[in-house]
PDB file of C-alpha atoms in Angstrom:
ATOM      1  CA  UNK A   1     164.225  26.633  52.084  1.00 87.00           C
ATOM      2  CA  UNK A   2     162.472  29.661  53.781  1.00 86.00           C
ATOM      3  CA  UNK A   3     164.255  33.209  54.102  1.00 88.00           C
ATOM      4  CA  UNK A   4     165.377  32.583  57.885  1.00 89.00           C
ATOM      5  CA  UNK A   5     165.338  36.426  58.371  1.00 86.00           C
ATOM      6  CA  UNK A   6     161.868  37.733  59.952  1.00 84.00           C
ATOM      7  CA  UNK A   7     159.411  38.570  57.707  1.00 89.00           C
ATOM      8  CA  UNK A   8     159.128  41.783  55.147  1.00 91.00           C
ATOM      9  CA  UNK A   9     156.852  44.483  56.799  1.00 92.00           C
ATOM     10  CA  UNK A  10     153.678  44.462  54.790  1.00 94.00           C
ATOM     11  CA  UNK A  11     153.768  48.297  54.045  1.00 94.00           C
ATOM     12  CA  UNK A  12     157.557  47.854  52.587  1.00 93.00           C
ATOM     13  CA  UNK A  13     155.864  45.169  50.268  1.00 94.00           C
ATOM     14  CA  UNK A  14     153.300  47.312  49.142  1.00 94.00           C
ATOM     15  CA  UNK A  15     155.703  50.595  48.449  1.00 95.00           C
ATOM     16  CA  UNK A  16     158.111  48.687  46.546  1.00 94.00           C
ATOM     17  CA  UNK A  17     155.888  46.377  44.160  1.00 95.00           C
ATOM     18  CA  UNK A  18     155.475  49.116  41.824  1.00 95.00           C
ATOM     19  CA  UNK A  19     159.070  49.977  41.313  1.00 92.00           C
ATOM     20  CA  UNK A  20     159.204  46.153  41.361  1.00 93.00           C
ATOM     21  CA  UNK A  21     156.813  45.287  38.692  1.00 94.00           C
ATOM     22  CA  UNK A  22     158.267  48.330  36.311  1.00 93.00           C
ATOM     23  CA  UNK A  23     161.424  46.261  36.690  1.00 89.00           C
ATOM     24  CA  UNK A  24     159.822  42.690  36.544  1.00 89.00           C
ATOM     25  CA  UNK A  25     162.082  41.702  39.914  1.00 93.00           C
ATOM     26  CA  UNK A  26     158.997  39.716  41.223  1.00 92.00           C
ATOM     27  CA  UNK A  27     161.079  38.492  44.287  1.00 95.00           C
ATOM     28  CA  UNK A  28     162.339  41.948  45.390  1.00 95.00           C
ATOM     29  CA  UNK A  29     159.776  43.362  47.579  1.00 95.00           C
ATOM     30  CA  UNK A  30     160.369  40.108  50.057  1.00 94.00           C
ATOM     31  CA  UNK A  31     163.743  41.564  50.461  1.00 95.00           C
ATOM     32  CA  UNK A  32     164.089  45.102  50.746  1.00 94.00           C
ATOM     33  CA  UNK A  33     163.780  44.337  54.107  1.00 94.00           C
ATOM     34  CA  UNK A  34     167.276  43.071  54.027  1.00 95.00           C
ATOM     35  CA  UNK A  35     169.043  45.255  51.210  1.00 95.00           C
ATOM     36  CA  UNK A  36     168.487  48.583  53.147  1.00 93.00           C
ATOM     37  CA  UNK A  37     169.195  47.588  56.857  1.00 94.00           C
ATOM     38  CA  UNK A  38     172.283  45.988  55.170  1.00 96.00           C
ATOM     39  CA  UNK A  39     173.404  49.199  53.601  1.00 96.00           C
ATOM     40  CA  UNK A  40     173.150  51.119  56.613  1.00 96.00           C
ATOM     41  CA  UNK A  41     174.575  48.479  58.526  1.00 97.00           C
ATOM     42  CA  UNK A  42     177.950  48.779  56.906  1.00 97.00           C
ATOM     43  CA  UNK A  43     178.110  52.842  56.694  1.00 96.00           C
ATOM     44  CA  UNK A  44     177.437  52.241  60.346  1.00 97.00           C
ATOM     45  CA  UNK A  45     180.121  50.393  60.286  1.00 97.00           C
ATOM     46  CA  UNK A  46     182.368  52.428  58.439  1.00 96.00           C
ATOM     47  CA  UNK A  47     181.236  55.992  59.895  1.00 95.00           C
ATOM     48  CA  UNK A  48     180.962  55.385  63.673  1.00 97.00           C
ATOM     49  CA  UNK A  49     182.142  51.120  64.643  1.00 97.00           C
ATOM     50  CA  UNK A  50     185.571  51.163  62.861  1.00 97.00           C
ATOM     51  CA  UNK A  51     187.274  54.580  64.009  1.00 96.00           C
ATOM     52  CA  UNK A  52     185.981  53.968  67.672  1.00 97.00           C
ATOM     53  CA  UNK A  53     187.219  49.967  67.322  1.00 97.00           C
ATOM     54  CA  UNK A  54     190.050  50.882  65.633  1.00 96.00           C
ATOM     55  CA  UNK A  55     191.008  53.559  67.444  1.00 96.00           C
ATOM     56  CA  UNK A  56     190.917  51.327  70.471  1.00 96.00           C
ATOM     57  CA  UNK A  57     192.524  48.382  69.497  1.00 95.00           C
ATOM     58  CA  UNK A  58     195.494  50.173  67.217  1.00 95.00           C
ATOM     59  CA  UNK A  59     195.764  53.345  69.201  1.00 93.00           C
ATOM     60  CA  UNK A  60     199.481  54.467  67.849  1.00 92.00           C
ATOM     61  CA  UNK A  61     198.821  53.154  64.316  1.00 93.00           C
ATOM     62  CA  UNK A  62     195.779  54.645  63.315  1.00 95.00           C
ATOM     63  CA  UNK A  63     195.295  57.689  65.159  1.00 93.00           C
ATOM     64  CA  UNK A  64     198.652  58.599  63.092  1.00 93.00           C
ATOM     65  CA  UNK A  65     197.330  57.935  59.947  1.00 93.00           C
ATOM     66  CA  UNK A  66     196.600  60.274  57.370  1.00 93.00           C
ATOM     67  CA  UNK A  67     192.356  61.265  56.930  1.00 91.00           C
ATOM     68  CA  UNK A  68     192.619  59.724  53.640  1.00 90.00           C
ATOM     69  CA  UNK A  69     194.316  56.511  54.786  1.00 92.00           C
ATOM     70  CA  UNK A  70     191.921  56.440  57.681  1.00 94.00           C
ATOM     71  CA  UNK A  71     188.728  56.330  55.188  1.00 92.00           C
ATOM     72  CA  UNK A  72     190.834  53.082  53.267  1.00 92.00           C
ATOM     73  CA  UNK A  73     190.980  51.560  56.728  1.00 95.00           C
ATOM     74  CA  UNK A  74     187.567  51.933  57.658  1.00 96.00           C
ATOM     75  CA  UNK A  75     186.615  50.685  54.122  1.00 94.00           C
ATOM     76  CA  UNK A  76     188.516  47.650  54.459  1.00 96.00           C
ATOM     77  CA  UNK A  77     186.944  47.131  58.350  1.00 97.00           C
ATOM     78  CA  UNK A  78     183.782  47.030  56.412  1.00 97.00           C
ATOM     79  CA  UNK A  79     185.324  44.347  53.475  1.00 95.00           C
ATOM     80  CA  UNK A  80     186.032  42.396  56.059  1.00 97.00           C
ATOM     81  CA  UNK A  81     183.041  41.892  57.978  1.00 97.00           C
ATOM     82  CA  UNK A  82     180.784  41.580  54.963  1.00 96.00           C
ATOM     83  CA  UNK A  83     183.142  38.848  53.390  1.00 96.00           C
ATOM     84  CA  UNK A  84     182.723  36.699  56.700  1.00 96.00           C
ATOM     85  CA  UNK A  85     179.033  37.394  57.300  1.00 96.00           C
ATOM     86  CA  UNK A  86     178.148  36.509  53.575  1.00 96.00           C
ATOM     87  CA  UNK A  87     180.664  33.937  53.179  1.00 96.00           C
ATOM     88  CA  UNK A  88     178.992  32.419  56.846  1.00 96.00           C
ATOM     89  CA  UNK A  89     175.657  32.669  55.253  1.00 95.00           C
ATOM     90  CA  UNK A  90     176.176  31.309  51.865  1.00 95.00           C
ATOM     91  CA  UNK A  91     177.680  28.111  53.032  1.00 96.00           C
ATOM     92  CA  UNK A  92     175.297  27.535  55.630  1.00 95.00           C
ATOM     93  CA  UNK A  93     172.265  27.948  53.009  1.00 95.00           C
ATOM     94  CA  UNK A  94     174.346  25.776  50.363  1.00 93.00           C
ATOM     95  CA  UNK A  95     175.173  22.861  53.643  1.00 92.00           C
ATOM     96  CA  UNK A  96     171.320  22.918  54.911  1.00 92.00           C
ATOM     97  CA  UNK A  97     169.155  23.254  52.076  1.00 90.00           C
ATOM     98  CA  UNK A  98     170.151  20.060  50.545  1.00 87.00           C
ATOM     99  CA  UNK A  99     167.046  19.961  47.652  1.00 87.00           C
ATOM    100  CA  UNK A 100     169.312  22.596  45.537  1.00 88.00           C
ATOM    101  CA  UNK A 101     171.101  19.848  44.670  1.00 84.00           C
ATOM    102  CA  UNK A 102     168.249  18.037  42.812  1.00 89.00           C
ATOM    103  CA  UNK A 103     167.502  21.240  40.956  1.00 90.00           C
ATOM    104  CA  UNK A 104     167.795  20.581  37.057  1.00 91.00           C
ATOM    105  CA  UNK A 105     168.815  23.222  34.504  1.00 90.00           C
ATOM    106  CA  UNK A 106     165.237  24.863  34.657  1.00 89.00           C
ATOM    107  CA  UNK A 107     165.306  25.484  38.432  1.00 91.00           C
ATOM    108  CA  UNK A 108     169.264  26.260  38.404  1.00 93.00           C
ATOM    109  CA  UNK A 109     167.605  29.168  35.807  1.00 91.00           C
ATOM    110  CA  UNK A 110     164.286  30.295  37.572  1.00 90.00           C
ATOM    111  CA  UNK A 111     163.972  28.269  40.814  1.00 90.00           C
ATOM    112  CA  UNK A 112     163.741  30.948  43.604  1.00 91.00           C
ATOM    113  CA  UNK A 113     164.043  29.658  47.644  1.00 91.00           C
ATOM    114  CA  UNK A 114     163.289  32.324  50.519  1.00 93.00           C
ATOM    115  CA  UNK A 115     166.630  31.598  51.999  1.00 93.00           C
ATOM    116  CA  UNK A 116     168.652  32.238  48.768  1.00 93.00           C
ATOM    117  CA  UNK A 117     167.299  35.506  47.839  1.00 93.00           C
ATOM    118  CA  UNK A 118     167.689  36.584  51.850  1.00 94.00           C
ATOM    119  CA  UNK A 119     172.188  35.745  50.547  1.00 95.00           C
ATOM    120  CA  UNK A 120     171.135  38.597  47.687  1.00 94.00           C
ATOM    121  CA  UNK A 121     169.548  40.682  49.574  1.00 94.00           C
ATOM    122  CA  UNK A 122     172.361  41.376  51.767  1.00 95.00           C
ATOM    123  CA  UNK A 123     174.617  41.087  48.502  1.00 94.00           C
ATOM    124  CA  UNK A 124     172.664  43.642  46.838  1.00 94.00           C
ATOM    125  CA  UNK A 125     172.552  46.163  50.370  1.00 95.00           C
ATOM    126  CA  UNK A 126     176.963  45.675  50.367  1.00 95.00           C
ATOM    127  CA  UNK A 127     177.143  46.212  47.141  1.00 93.00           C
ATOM    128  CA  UNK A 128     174.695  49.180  46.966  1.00 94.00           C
ATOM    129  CA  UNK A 129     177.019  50.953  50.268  1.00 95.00           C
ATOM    130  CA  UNK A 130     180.063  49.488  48.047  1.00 93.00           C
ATOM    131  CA  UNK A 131     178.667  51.932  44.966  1.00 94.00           C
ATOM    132  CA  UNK A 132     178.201  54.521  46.948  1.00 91.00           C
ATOM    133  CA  UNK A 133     182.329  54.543  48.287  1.00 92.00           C
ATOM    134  CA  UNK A 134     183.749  53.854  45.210  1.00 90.00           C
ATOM    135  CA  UNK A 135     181.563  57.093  43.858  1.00 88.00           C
ATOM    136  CA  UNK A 136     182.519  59.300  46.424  1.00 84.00           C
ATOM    137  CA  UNK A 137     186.430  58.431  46.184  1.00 81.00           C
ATOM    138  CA  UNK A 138     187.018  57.241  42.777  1.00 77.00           C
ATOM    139  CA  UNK A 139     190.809  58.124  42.321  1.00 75.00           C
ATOM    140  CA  UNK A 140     191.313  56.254  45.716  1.00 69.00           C
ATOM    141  CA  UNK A 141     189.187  53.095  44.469  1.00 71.00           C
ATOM    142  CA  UNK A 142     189.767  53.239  41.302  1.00 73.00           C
ATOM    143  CA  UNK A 143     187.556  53.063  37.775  1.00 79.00           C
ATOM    144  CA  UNK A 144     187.916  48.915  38.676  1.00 73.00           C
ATOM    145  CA  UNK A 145     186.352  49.461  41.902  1.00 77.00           C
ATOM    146  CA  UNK A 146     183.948  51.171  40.805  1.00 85.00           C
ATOM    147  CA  UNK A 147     183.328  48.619  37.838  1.00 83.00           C
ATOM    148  CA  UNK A 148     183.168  45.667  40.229  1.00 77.00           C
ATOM    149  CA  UNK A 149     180.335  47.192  42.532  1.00 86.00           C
ATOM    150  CA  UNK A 150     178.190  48.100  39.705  1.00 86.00           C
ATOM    151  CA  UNK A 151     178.417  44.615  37.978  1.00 81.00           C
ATOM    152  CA  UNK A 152     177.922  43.156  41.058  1.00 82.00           C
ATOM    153  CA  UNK A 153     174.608  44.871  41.941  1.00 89.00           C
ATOM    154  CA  UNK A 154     173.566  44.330  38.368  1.00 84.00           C
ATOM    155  CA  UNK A 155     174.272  40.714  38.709  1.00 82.00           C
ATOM    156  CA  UNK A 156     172.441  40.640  42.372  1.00 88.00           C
ATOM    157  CA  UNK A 157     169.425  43.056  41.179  1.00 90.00           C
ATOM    158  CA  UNK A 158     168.428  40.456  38.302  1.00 87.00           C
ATOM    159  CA  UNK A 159     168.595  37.506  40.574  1.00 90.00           C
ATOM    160  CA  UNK A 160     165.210  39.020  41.839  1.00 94.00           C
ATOM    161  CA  UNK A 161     163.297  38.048  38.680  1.00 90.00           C
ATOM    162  CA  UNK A 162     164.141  35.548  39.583  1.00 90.00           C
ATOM    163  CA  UNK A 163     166.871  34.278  37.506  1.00 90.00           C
ATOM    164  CA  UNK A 164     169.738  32.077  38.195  1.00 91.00           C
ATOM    165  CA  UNK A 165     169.758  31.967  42.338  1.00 91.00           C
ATOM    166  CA  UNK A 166     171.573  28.423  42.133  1.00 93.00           C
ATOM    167  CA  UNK A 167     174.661  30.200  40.687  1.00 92.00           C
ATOM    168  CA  UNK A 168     173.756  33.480  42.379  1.00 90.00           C
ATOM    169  CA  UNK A 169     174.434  31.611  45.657  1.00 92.00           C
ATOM    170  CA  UNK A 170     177.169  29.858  44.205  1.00 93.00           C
ATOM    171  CA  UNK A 171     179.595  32.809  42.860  1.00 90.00           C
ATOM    172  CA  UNK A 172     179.105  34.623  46.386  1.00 91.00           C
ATOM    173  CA  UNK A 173     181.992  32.370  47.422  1.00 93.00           C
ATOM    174  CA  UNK A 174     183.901  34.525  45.648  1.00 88.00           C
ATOM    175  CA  UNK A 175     184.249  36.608  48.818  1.00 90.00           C
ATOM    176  CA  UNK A 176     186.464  33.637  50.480  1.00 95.00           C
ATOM    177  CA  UNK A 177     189.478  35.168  49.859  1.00 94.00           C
ATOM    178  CA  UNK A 178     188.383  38.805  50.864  1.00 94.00           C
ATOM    179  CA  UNK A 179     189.151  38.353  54.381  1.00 96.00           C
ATOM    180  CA  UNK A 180     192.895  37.498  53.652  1.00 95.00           C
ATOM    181  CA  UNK A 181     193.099  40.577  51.212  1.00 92.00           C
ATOM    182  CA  UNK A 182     191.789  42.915  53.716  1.00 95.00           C
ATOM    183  CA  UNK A 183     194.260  41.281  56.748  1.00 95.00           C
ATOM    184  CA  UNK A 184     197.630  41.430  54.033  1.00 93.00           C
ATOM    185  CA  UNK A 185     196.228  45.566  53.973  1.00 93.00           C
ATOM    186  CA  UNK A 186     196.238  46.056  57.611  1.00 96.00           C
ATOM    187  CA  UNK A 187     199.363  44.248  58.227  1.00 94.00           C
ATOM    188  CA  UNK A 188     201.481  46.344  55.928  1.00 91.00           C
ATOM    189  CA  UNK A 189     199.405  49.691  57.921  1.00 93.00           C
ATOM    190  CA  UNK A 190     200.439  47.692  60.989  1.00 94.00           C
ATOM    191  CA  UNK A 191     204.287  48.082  60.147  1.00 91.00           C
ATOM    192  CA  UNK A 192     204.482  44.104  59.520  1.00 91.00           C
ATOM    193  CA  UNK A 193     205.363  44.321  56.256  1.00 87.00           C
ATOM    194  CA  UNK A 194     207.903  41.334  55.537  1.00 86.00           C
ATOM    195  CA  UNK A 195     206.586  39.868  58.159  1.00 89.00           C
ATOM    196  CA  UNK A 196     206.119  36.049  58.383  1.00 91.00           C
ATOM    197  CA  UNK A 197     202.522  36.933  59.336  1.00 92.00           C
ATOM    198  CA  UNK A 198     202.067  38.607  56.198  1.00 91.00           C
ATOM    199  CA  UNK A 199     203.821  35.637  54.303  1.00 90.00           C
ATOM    200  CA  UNK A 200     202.003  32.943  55.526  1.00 93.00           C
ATOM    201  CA  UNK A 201     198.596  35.316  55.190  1.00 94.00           C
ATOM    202  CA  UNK A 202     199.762  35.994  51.094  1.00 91.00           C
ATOM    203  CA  UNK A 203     200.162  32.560  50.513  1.00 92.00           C
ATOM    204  CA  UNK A 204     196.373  31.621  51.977  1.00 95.00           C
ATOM    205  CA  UNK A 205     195.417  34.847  50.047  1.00 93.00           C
ATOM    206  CA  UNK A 206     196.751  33.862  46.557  1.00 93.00           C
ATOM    207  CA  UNK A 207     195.901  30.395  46.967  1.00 94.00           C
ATOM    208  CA  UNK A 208     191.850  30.949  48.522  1.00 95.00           C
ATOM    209  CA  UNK A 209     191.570  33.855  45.311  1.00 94.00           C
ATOM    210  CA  UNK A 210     192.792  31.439  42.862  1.00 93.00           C
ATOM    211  CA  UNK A 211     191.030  28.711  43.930  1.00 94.00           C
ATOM    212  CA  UNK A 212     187.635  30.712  44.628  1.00 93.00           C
ATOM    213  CA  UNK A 213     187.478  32.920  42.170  1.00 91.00           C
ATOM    214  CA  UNK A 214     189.405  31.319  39.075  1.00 92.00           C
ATOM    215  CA  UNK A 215     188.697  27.961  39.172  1.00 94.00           C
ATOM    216  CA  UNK A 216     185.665  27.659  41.140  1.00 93.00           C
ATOM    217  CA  UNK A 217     184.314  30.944  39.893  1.00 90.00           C
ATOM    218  CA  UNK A 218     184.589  29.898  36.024  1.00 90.00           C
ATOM    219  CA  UNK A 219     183.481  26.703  36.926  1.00 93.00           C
ATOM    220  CA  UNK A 220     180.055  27.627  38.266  1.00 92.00           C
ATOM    221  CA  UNK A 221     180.073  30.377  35.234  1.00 89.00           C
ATOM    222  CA  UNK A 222     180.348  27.773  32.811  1.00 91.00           C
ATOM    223  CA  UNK A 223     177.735  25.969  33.575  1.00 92.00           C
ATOM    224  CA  UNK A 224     175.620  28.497  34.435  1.00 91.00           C
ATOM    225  CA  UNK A 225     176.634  30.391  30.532  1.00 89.00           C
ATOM    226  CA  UNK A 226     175.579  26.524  29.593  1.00 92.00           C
ATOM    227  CA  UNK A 227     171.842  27.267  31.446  1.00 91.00           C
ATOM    228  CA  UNK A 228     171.083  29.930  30.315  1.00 89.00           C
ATOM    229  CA  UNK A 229     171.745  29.187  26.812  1.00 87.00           C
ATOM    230  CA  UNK A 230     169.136  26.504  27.353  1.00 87.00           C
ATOM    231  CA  UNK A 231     166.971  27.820  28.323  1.00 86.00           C
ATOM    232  CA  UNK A 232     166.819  30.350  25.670  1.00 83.00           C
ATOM    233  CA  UNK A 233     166.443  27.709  23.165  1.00 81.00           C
ATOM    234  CA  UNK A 234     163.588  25.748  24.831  1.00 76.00           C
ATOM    235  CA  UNK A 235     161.803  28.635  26.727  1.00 59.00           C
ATOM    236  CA  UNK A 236     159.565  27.368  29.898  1.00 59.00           C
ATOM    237  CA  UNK A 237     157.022  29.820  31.519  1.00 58.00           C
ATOM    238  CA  UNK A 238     159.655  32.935  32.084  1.00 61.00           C
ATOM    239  CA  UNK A 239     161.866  32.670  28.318  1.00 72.00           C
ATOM    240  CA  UNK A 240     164.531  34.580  28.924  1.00 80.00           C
ATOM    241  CA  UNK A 241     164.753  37.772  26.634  1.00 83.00           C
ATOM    242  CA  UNK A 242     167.747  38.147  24.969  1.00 83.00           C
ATOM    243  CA  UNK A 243     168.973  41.640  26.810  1.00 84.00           C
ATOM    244  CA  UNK A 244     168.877  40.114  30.228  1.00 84.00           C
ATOM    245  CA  UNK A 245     171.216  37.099  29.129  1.00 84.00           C
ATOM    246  CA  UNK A 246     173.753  39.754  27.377  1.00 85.00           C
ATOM    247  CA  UNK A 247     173.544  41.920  30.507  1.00 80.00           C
ATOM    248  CA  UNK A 248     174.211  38.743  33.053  1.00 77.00           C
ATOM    249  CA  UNK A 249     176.562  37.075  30.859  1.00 81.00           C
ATOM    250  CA  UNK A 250     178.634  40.875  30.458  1.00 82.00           C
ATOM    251  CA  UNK A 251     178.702  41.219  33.909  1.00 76.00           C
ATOM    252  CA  UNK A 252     179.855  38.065  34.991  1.00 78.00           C
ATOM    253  CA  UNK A 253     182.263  38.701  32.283  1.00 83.00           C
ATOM    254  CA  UNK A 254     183.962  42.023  33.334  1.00 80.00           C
ATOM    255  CA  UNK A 255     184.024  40.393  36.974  1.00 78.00           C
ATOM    256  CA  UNK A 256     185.907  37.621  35.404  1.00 83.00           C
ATOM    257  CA  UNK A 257     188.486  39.745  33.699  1.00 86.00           C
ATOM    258  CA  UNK A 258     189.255  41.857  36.878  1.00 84.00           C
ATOM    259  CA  UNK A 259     189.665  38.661  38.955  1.00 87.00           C
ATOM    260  CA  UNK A 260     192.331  37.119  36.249  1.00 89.00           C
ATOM    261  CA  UNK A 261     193.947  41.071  36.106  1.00 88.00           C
ATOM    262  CA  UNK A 262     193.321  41.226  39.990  1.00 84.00           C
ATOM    263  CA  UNK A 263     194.719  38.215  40.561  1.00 88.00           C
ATOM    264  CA  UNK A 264     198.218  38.863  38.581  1.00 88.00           C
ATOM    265  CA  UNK A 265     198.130  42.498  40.023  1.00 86.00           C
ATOM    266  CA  UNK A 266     197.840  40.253  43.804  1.00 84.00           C
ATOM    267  CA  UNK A 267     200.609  38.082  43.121  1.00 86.00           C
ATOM    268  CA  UNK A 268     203.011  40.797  42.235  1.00 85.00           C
ATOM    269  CA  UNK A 269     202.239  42.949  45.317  1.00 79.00           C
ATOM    270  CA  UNK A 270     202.830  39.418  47.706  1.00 79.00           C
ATOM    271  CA  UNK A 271     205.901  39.025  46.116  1.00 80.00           C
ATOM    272  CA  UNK A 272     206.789  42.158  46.706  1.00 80.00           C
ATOM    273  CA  UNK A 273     206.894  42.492  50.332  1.00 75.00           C
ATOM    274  CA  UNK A 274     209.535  39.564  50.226  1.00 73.00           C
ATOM    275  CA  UNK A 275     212.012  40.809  47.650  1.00 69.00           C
ATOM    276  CA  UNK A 276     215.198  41.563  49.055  1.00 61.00           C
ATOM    277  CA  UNK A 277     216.709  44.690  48.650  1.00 54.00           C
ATOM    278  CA  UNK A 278     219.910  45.104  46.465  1.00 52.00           C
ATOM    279  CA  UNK A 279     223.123  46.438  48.681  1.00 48.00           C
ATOM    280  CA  UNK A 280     224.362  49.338  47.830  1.00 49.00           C
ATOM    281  CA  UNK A 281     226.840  50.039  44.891  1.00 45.00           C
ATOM    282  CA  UNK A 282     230.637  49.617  46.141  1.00 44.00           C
ATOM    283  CA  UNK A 283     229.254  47.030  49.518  1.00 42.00           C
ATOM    284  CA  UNK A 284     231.144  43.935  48.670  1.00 36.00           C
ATOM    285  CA  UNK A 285     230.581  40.558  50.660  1.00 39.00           C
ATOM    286  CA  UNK A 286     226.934  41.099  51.885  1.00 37.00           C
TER     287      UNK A 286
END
């Protein structure tokens, strides 16, 4: 399936096929075009659309919010558009270009389609901004943060060998529960903490994270651990060296531990918000 986005400019081609072929990311220069509008697209977003929107929609609530809280809330703006618009695009690649699913192990390894790589381009551009945040406000992020975005752009950045687009494609859906994470934030900013808003929004967001991330995330990294291992044992034209399938396989690892530490760190904070408070020593019949 072709890349449905318009065509890389010739002279962006050209300037980046060096850097490319250092790196051996044959497929990168046919998406630059896409990694660096996305980047600026979401500071954009989180510089100049979100306090203006924000400010707008939530007047009381975030013009009275701290500087620091208002850079969290204009991160999470951004989360939450980029989890829709890449979560929109990945299905719609995975529904309409049905030959993926006649791929064998040595396509689901180095097949590359147009339309794929233009889902890790604008992977690779969020991930790149993403970087760049949790750099610039580490102690607000946090070291995880931090650890996520740079797996992830390792993980997207390799993908333009090409190598392993089918599960590539596949483990974006991660990002299906992102938009419930970000909402369960700006309710409790919102002053509906408790709320059944909130509750109803936890239990989507616990259930959508487990299912998307834990079971269909090790699922798809199963099989794709299962690949790759095959492919190392009968090489085809592109063997795969040994470093690359460490440096995949340990990324997709640390972003499988913080989604299993994530995910017990999510179901404590839900649970949270609903715990009744205990009365007060002395208050009898409450």
């Amino acid at each position: 399936m072709r890349d449905p986005f318009f065509p890389p400019p010739v002279a962006i081609v050209r300037a980046t096929q060096p850097l490319a072929n250092s790196l051996a990311l044959r497929t990168l220069p046919l998406h630059v075009h896409e990694i660096l509008p996305a980047f600026s697209f979401y500071q954009f977003i989180e510089t100049i659309a979100a306090p203006r929107v924000s400010s707008a929609l939530f007047p009381k609530q975030y013009d009275a919010l701290p500087e620091r809280t208002k850079r969290s809330w204009n991160v999470h703006v951004v989360s939450l558009v980029q989890s829709c618009l890449i979560n929109g695009l990945a299905l719609w690649v995975i529904y309409q270009d049905t030959e993926r699913g006649t791929w064998g192990w040595e396509r689901r390894v180095w097949g590359y389609s147009g339309a794929t790589g233009m889902v890790q381009g604008f992977s690779a551009g969020y991930f790149l901004w993403d970087i760049f945040v949790s750099a610039r406000d580490v102690d607000g992020m946090g070291w995880g943060g931090l650890m996520h975005a740079t797996s992830a752009l390792v993980v997207s950045l390799l993908g333009f060998r090409p190598f392993v687009n089918y599960y590539g494609l596949n483990l974006v859906l991660y990002e299906l529960s992102t938009p419930f994470l970000n909402i369960h934030w700006f309710l409790d900013k919102l002053g509906k903490t408790g709320s059944w808003a909130q509750l109803i929004n936890g239990i989507v967001l616990i259930a959508t994270f487990g299912a998307s991330r834990l079971v269909w995330g090790t699922y798809q990294t199963y099989w794709m651990y299962q690949d790759i291992l095959m492919a190392m044992k009968i090489p085809g034209e592109l063997p795969v060296p040994p470093w690359l399938a460490v440096a995949y396989l340990a990324s997709n690892t640390v972003l499988g531990a913080l989604n299993v530490y994530w995910f017990g760190k999510m179901i404590q904070t839900v649970s949270a918000r609903f715990q009744k408070k205990p009365s007060k020593s002395g208050e009898k019949g409450e």
